[in-house]
mmCIF file of C-alpha atoms in Angstrom:
data_model
loop_
_atom_site.group_PDB
_atom_site.id
_atom_site.type_symbol
_atom_site.label_atom_id
_atom_site.label_comp_id
_atom_site.label_asym_id
_atom_site.label_seq_id
_atom_site.Cartn_x
_atom_site.Cartn_y
_atom_site.Cartn_z
ATOM 1 C CA UNK A 1 -30.693 -41.442 14.999
ATOM 2 C CA UNK A 2 -31.639 -39.056 17.812
ATOM 3 C CA UNK A 3 -32.097 -35.305 17.120
ATOM 4 C CA UNK A 4 -28.899 -34.334 18.968
ATOM 5 C CA UNK A 5 -26.793 -36.613 16.772
ATOM 6 C CA UNK A 6 -28.459 -35.183 13.674
ATOM 7 C CA UNK A 7 -27.659 -31.693 14.890
ATOM 8 C CA UNK A 8 -23.998 -32.601 15.416
ATOM 9 C CA UNK A 9 -23.889 -34.220 11.968
ATOM 10 C CA UNK A 10 -25.322 -31.056 10.437
ATOM 11 C CA UNK A 11 -22.658 -28.884 12.090
ATOM 12 C CA UNK A 12 -19.859 -31.229 10.976
ATOM 13 C CA UNK A 13 -21.061 -31.243 7.372
ATOM 14 C CA UNK A 14 -21.549 -27.467 7.421
ATOM 15 C CA UNK A 15 -17.969 -26.974 8.628
ATOM 16 C CA UNK A 16 -16.467 -29.460 6.152
ATOM 17 C CA UNK A 17 -18.367 -28.286 3.062
ATOM 18 C CA UNK A 18 -16.508 -24.944 2.534
ATOM 19 C CA UNK A 19 -13.131 -26.662 2.844
ATOM 20 C CA UNK A 20 -14.181 -29.385 0.392
ATOM 21 C CA UNK A 21 -15.486 -26.825 -2.099
ATOM 22 C CA UNK A 22 -12.288 -24.808 -1.801
ATOM 23 C CA UNK A 23 -10.178 -27.920 -2.373
ATOM 24 C CA UNK A 24 -12.156 -28.840 -5.495
ATOM 25 C CA UNK A 25 -11.925 -25.271 -6.807
ATOM 26 C CA UNK A 26 -8.157 -25.197 -6.300
ATOM 27 C CA UNK A 27 -7.836 -28.563 -8.040
ATOM 28 C CA UNK A 28 -9.772 -27.205 -11.043
ATOM 29 C CA UNK A 29 -7.528 -24.131 -11.100
ATOM 30 C CA UNK A 30 -4.374 -26.242 -11.165
ATOM 31 C CA UNK A 31 -5.813 -28.471 -13.886
ATOM 32 C CA UNK A 32 -6.883 -25.541 -16.083
ATOM 33 C CA UNK A 33 -3.608 -23.743 -15.469
ATOM 34 C CA UNK A 34 -1.607 -26.811 -16.515
ATOM 35 C CA UNK A 35 -3.756 -27.254 -19.625
ATOM 36 C CA UNK A 36 -3.364 -23.571 -20.548
ATOM 37 C CA UNK A 37 0.401 -23.787 -20.016
ATOM 38 C CA UNK A 38 0.658 -26.750 -22.397
ATOM 39 C CA UNK A 39 -1.488 -25.034 -25.019
ATOM 40 C CA UNK A 40 0.473 -21.772 -24.882
ATOM 41 C CA UNK A 41 3.837 -23.511 -24.576
ATOM 42 C CA UNK A 42 4.682 -21.122 -21.762
ATOM 43 C CA UNK A 43 4.944 -20.756 -18.017
ATOM 44 C CA UNK A 44 1.567 -19.274 -17.043
ATOM 45 C CA UNK A 45 1.525 -17.129 -13.893
ATOM 46 C CA UNK A 46 -1.638 -15.670 -12.379
ATOM 47 C CA UNK A 47 -1.703 -12.428 -10.420
ATOM 48 C CA UNK A 48 -5.417 -12.205 -9.673
ATOM 49 C CA UNK A 49 -6.850 -10.203 -6.792
ATOM 50 C CA UNK A 50 -10.474 -10.448 -5.771
ATOM 51 C CA UNK A 51 -12.156 -8.929 -2.742
ATOM 52 C CA UNK A 52 -11.683 -11.417 0.078
ATOM 53 C CA UNK A 53 -13.843 -11.938 3.154
ATOM 54 C CA UNK A 54 -12.140 -12.539 6.497
ATOM 55 C CA UNK A 55 -13.047 -15.953 7.893
ATOM 56 C CA UNK A 56 -15.257 -15.913 11.004
ATOM 57 C CA UNK A 57 -15.459 -12.106 11.019
ATOM 58 C CA UNK A 58 -16.972 -11.634 7.588
ATOM 59 C CA UNK A 59 -15.915 -8.102 6.584
ATOM 60 C CA UNK A 60 -14.445 -7.529 3.105
ATOM 61 C CA UNK A 61 -10.719 -6.975 2.564
ATOM 62 C CA UNK A 62 -9.414 -5.722 -0.778
ATOM 63 C CA UNK A 63 -6.456 -7.731 -2.065
ATOM 64 C CA UNK A 64 -3.495 -6.021 -3.720
ATOM 65 C CA UNK A 65 0.049 -6.746 -4.891
ATOM 66 C CA UNK A 66 2.221 -7.377 -1.842
ATOM 67 C CA UNK A 67 5.616 -8.809 -0.979
ATOM 68 C CA UNK A 68 4.263 -12.356 -0.783
ATOM 69 C CA UNK A 69 3.020 -11.998 -4.364
ATOM 70 C CA UNK A 70 6.413 -10.710 -5.463
ATOM 71 C CA UNK A 71 8.192 -13.627 -3.798
ATOM 72 C CA UNK A 72 5.889 -16.173 -5.462
ATOM 73 C CA UNK A 73 6.107 -14.601 -8.929
ATOM 74 C CA UNK A 74 9.895 -14.298 -8.744
ATOM 75 C CA UNK A 75 10.094 -17.961 -7.757
ATOM 76 C CA UNK A 76 8.023 -18.887 -10.826
ATOM 77 C CA UNK A 77 10.225 -16.760 -13.091
ATOM 78 C CA UNK A 78 13.403 -18.327 -11.717
ATOM 79 C CA UNK A 79 11.933 -21.790 -12.332
ATOM 80 C CA UNK A 80 11.324 -20.932 -16.007
ATOM 81 C CA UNK A 81 14.192 -22.025 -18.305
ATOM 82 C CA UNK A 82 15.997 -19.293 -20.285
ATOM 83 C CA UNK A 83 14.288 -18.616 -23.596
ATOM 84 C CA UNK A 84 11.013 -20.208 -22.464
ATOM 85 C CA UNK A 85 7.960 -17.889 -22.840
ATOM 86 C CA UNK A 86 6.051 -16.550 -19.847
ATOM 87 C CA UNK A 87 2.401 -15.503 -19.792
ATOM 88 C CA UNK A 88 1.213 -13.539 -16.784
ATOM 89 C CA UNK A 89 -2.542 -13.096 -16.295
ATOM 90 C CA UNK A 90 -3.255 -9.829 -14.477
ATOM 91 C CA UNK A 91 -6.408 -8.826 -12.612
ATOM 92 C CA UNK A 92 -5.462 -6.367 -9.889
ATOM 93 C CA UNK A 93 -6.068 -2.839 -8.562
ATOM 94 C CA UNK A 94 -2.310 -2.445 -7.952
ATOM 95 C CA UNK A 95 -0.443 -2.483 -4.685
ATOM 96 C CA UNK A 96 2.952 -1.861 -3.129
ATOM 97 C CA UNK A 97 5.396 -0.122 -5.465
ATOM 98 C CA UNK A 98 8.320 -2.204 -4.223
ATOM 99 C CA UNK A 99 6.475 -5.475 -4.937
ATOM 100 C CA UNK A 100 5.212 -4.392 -8.385
ATOM 101 C CA UNK A 101 8.671 -3.090 -9.287
ATOM 102 C CA UNK A 102 10.356 -6.351 -8.283
ATOM 103 C CA UNK A 103 7.934 -8.348 -10.443
ATOM 104 C CA UNK A 104 8.270 -5.962 -13.395
ATOM 105 C CA UNK A 105 12.068 -5.973 -13.228
ATOM 106 C CA UNK A 106 12.218 -9.774 -13.105
ATOM 107 C CA UNK A 107 9.871 -10.106 -16.084
ATOM 108 C CA UNK A 108 11.815 -7.514 -18.087
ATOM 109 C CA UNK A 109 15.082 -9.390 -17.404
ATOM 110 C CA UNK A 110 13.668 -12.774 -18.435
ATOM 111 C CA UNK A 111 15.382 -14.267 -21.476
ATOM 112 C CA UNK A 112 12.236 -15.177 -23.386
ATOM 113 C CA UNK A 113 9.016 -13.611 -24.616
ATOM 114 C CA UNK A 114 6.764 -12.259 -21.878
ATOM 115 C CA UNK A 115 3.059 -11.750 -22.537
ATOM 116 C CA UNK A 116 0.767 -9.884 -20.137
ATOM 117 C CA UNK A 117 -2.902 -10.870 -20.454
ATOM 118 C CA UNK A 118 -5.495 -8.475 -19.006
ATOM 119 C CA UNK A 119 -9.065 -9.851 -19.127
ATOM 120 C CA UNK A 120 -10.579 -6.936 -17.190
ATOM 121 C CA UNK A 121 -8.182 -4.520 -15.519
ATOM 122 C CA UNK A 122 -4.627 -4.093 -14.249
ATOM 123 C CA UNK A 123 -4.276 -0.703 -12.602
ATOM 124 C CA UNK A 124 -1.393 1.146 -10.951
ATOM 125 C CA UNK A 125 1.201 -1.488 -9.968
ATOM 126 C CA UNK A 126 -0.571 -3.961 -12.258
ATOM 127 C CA UNK A 127 0.082 -1.593 -15.170
ATOM 128 C CA UNK A 128 3.732 -1.380 -14.137
ATOM 129 C CA UNK A 129 3.944 -5.176 -14.370
ATOM 130 C CA UNK A 130 2.213 -5.133 -17.774
ATOM 131 C CA UNK A 131 4.736 -2.589 -19.091
ATOM 132 C CA UNK A 132 7.488 -5.146 -18.501
ATOM 133 C CA UNK A 133 5.926 -7.510 -21.062
ATOM 134 C CA UNK A 134 6.864 -7.791 -24.732
ATOM 135 C CA UNK A 135 3.165 -7.987 -25.602
ATOM 136 C CA UNK A 136 0.077 -6.792 -23.714
ATOM 137 C CA UNK A 137 -3.121 -8.648 -24.638
ATOM 138 C CA UNK A 138 -6.288 -6.804 -23.652
ATOM 139 C CA UNK A 139 -9.839 -8.056 -23.821
ATOM 140 C CA UNK A 140 -12.453 -5.709 -25.266
ATOM 141 C CA UNK A 141 -12.900 -2.781 -22.842
ATOM 142 C CA UNK A 142 -10.122 -4.029 -20.527
ATOM 143 C CA UNK A 143 -8.004 -1.258 -19.035
ATOM 144 C CA UNK A 144 -4.611 -0.312 -17.704
ATOM 145 C CA UNK A 145 -4.072 2.888 -15.755
ATOM 146 C CA UNK A 146 -1.601 5.562 -14.662
ATOM 147 C CA UNK A 147 1.339 4.540 -12.474
ATOM 148 C CA UNK A 148 1.724 7.800 -10.526
ATOM 149 C CA UNK A 149 2.666 7.044 -6.887
ATOM 150 C CA UNK A 150 0.266 7.520 -3.997
ATOM 151 C CA UNK A 151 1.318 8.587 -0.510
ATOM 152 C CA UNK A 152 -1.334 7.300 1.830
ATOM 153 C CA UNK A 153 -4.727 8.453 0.571
ATOM 154 C CA UNK A 154 -3.321 11.249 -1.597
ATOM 155 C CA UNK A 155 -1.682 11.292 -5.011
ATOM 156 C CA UNK A 156 1.915 12.473 -4.871
ATOM 157 C CA UNK A 157 1.256 14.866 -7.771
ATOM 158 C CA UNK A 158 -1.673 16.450 -5.902
ATOM 159 C CA UNK A 159 0.477 16.973 -2.806
ATOM 160 C CA UNK A 160 3.045 18.827 -4.921
ATOM 161 C CA UNK A 161 0.299 20.925 -6.526
ATOM 162 C CA UNK A 162 -1.014 21.886 -3.088
ATOM 163 C CA UNK A 163 2.383 22.841 -1.698
ATOM 164 C CA UNK A 164 3.030 25.211 -4.611
ATOM 165 C CA UNK A 165 0.249 27.508 -3.427
ATOM 166 C CA UNK A 166 1.577 30.774 -1.954
ATOM 167 C CA UNK A 167 0.804 30.177 1.696
ATOM 168 C CA UNK A 168 2.579 28.980 4.799
ATOM 169 C CA UNK A 169 2.767 25.190 5.114
ATOM 170 C CA UNK A 170 3.520 23.081 8.161
ATOM 171 C CA UNK A 171 6.841 21.248 8.226
ATOM 172 C CA UNK A 172 5.071 17.883 8.109
ATOM 173 C CA UNK A 173 3.373 18.835 4.844
ATOM 174 C CA UNK A 174 6.667 20.056 3.371
ATOM 175 C CA UNK A 175 8.287 16.732 4.274
ATOM 176 C CA UNK A 176 5.395 14.926 2.571
ATOM 177 C CA UNK A 177 5.925 17.074 -0.530
ATOM 178 C CA UNK A 178 9.622 16.169 -0.571
ATOM 179 C CA UNK A 179 8.740 12.480 -0.401
ATOM 180 C CA UNK A 180 6.205 12.976 -3.197
ATOM 181 C CA UNK A 181 8.792 14.593 -5.448
ATOM 182 C CA UNK A 182 11.202 11.710 -4.905
ATOM 183 C CA UNK A 183 8.509 9.061 -5.374
ATOM 184 C CA UNK A 184 7.412 10.527 -8.726
ATOM 185 C CA UNK A 185 11.005 10.773 -9.960
ATOM 186 C CA UNK A 186 11.693 7.152 -8.971
ATOM 187 C CA UNK A 187 8.585 5.716 -10.635
ATOM 188 C CA UNK A 188 9.010 7.873 -13.746
ATOM 189 C CA UNK A 189 12.618 6.750 -14.146
ATOM 190 C CA UNK A 190 11.765 3.057 -13.792
ATOM 191 C CA UNK A 191 8.795 3.375 -16.162
ATOM 192 C CA UNK A 192 11.007 5.051 -18.762
ATOM 193 C CA UNK A 193 13.515 2.191 -18.607
ATOM 194 C CA UNK A 194 10.713 -0.334 -19.150
ATOM 195 C CA UNK A 195 9.344 1.613 -22.115
ATOM 196 C CA UNK A 196 12.749 2.014 -23.757
ATOM 197 C CA UNK A 197 12.594 -1.700 -24.520
ATOM 198 C CA UNK A 198 9.775 -0.981 -27.017
ATOM 199 C CA UNK A 199 10.334 2.600 -28.229
ATOM 200 C CA UNK A 200 13.036 5.161 -28.811
ATOM 201 C CA UNK A 201 14.320 6.978 -25.689
ATOM 202 C CA UNK A 202 12.686 10.349 -26.367
ATOM 203 C CA UNK A 203 9.267 8.817 -26.883
ATOM 204 C CA UNK A 204 9.746 6.571 -23.826
ATOM 205 C CA UNK A 205 10.519 9.616 -21.672
ATOM 206 C CA UNK A 206 7.374 11.404 -22.883
ATOM 207 C CA UNK A 207 5.098 8.433 -22.214
ATOM 208 C CA UNK A 208 6.692 7.796 -18.818
ATOM 209 C CA UNK A 209 5.993 11.399 -17.851
ATOM 210 C CA UNK A 210 2.340 11.045 -18.904
ATOM 211 C CA UNK A 211 1.892 7.834 -16.918
ATOM 212 C CA UNK A 212 3.855 8.676 -13.771
ATOM 213 C CA UNK A 213 3.392 12.372 -13.008
ATOM 214 C CA UNK A 214 -0.348 12.738 -12.420
ATOM 215 C CA UNK A 215 -1.600 13.648 -15.892
ATOM 216 C CA UNK A 216 -4.817 11.778 -15.086
ATOM 217 C CA UNK A 217 -6.491 10.768 -11.850
ATOM 218 C CA UNK A 218 -5.049 7.550 -10.485
ATOM 219 C CA UNK A 219 -8.154 5.522 -11.323
ATOM 220 C CA UNK A 220 -8.445 6.786 -14.920
ATOM 221 C CA UNK A 221 -8.946 3.822 -17.291
ATOM 222 C CA UNK A 222 -6.625 3.657 -20.298
ATOM 223 C CA UNK A 223 -8.135 1.354 -22.905
ATOM 224 C CA UNK A 224 -6.735 -0.201 -26.051
ATOM 225 C CA UNK A 225 -7.018 2.775 -28.412
ATOM 226 C CA UNK A 226 -5.353 5.187 -25.955
ATOM 227 C CA UNK A 227 -2.605 2.688 -25.177
ATOM 228 C CA UNK A 228 -1.908 2.162 -28.882
ATOM 229 C CA UNK A 229 -1.632 5.925 -29.331
ATOM 230 C CA UNK A 230 0.965 5.941 -26.571
ATOM 231 C CA UNK A 231 2.920 3.358 -28.559
ATOM 232 C CA UNK A 232 2.546 0.411 -26.182
ATOM 233 C CA UNK A 233 2.740 -3.148 -27.626
ATOM 234 C CA UNK A 234 -0.995 -3.799 -27.257
ATOM 235 C CA UNK A 235 -3.060 -6.435 -29.030
ATOM 236 C CA UNK A 236 -6.759 -7.191 -28.608
ATOM 237 C CA UNK A 237 -8.501 -10.466 -27.846
ATOM 238 C CA UNK A 238 -8.057 -12.560 -24.695
ATOM 239 C CA UNK A 239 -8.326 -16.311 -25.330
ATOM 240 C CA UNK A 240 -11.289 -18.331 -24.154
ATOM 241 C CA UNK A 241 -8.997 -20.426 -21.925
ATOM 242 C CA UNK A 242 -7.931 -17.356 -19.949
ATOM 243 C CA UNK A 243 -11.561 -16.300 -19.574
ATOM 244 C CA UNK A 244 -12.502 -19.735 -18.279
ATOM 245 C CA UNK A 245 -9.624 -19.584 -15.808
ATOM 246 C CA UNK A 246 -10.901 -16.255 -14.446
ATOM 247 C CA UNK A 247 -14.233 -17.911 -13.623
ATOM 248 C CA UNK A 248 -12.338 -20.145 -11.178
ATOM 249 C CA UNK A 249 -11.339 -17.069 -9.147
ATOM 250 C CA UNK A 250 -14.833 -16.057 -7.954
ATOM 251 C CA UNK A 251 -15.776 -13.426 -5.448
ATOM 252 C CA UNK A 252 -16.084 -14.806 -1.889
ATOM 253 C CA UNK A 253 -19.176 -16.696 -0.819
ATOM 254 C CA UNK A 254 -21.904 -14.956 1.080
ATOM 255 C CA UNK A 255 -22.372 -12.085 -1.353
ATOM 256 C CA UNK A 256 -25.547 -11.790 -3.382
ATOM 257 C CA UNK A 257 -24.535 -11.389 -7.043
ATOM 258 C CA UNK A 258 -25.173 -7.863 -8.275
ATOM 259 C CA UNK A 259 -25.351 -9.016 -11.887
ATOM 260 C CA UNK A 260 -27.271 -11.934 -13.313
ATOM 261 C CA UNK A 261 -28.269 -12.618 -16.900
ATOM 262 C CA UNK A 262 -30.061 -15.043 -19.176
ATOM 263 C CA UNK A 263 -28.708 -15.462 -22.720
ATOM 264 C CA UNK A 264 -31.281 -14.358 -25.273
ATOM 265 C CA UNK A 265 -32.597 -17.025 -27.653
ATOM 266 C CA UNK A 266 -31.564 -16.423 -31.279
ATOM 267 C CA UNK A 267 -34.406 -15.274 -33.529
ATOM 268 C CA UNK A 268 -35.977 -17.713 -35.993
ATOM 269 C CA UNK A 269 -34.073 -17.823 -39.238
ATOM 270 C CA UNK A 270 -36.385 -16.634 -42.053
ATOM 271 C CA UNK A 271 -37.033 -18.797 -45.045
ATOM 272 C CA UNK A 272 -36.500 -22.143 -43.322
ATOM 273 C CA UNK A 273 -39.373 -24.632 -42.892
ATOM 274 C CA UNK A 274 -40.487 -25.260 -39.329
ATOM 275 C CA UNK A 275 -39.400 -28.545 -37.791
ATOM 276 C CA UNK A 276 -42.142 -31.184 -37.500
ATOM 277 C CA UNK A 277 -42.938 -31.907 -33.871
ATOM 278 C CA UNK A 278 -45.660 -34.564 -34.228
ATOM 279 C CA UNK A 279 -45.689 -38.078 -35.627
ATOM 280 C CA UNK A 280 -43.027 -40.694 -36.029
ATOM 281 C CA UNK A 281 -40.643 -41.289 -38.893
ATOM 282 C CA UNK A 282 -42.396 -43.256 -41.656
ATOM 283 C CA UNK A 283 -45.908 -42.281 -40.625
#
């Protein structure tokens, strides 16, 4: 074969390989998801967002909960028979309030047990979705977070704090403060209704205020112990099947892994004779 043909063959294989690898990865996801669904006896829905890389251009784009996600999750919920359990696996930084609220409302209205599984984190809108579940299963050190709304790059609560200072403010900033006040009230009210499914109304109102009004910074991690103190239905220990499924949602290709490890060999057990390494049986 001449060099030019070899070059063309190389380019063809190089272009086909990513598509083939993606197809195989998606097939493994579907297989593992089906196996997990049978084992749990539930409809298993994944809402997993990794950092994506734009094809051809190559710059990173952070994924988040959007309307397409809401449409897909609602379709899965509608396809689940009444009374049949749902397990939703969450790994997300959050996203659009309207999309997260649609998903949370649909899960809360489902006639059957809903379990939210958080292997690593579910922040902001992801926390709102988790609050709709009857049980929230966290892995060790996994986190939820506050649900206070953000207007652009600023927290709504911080905008209100700034506008309360005794100085003259531009009309545009006052309009932004009015929107912030409404956004906080809307999210706090919806959060309270979700929480009232698990706790008495007074307690639900208190927790909703903590989560939705800027008590913490928006990226503050709330781990198992803090969530239990708030009275949320939290349990610890994500199953091995869910962990294996997360491995099938890797970061995009082309990135050098920042973390690598080699499992340490277990130490020799004292008091046991060393295994013979020389000679054959019967010698």
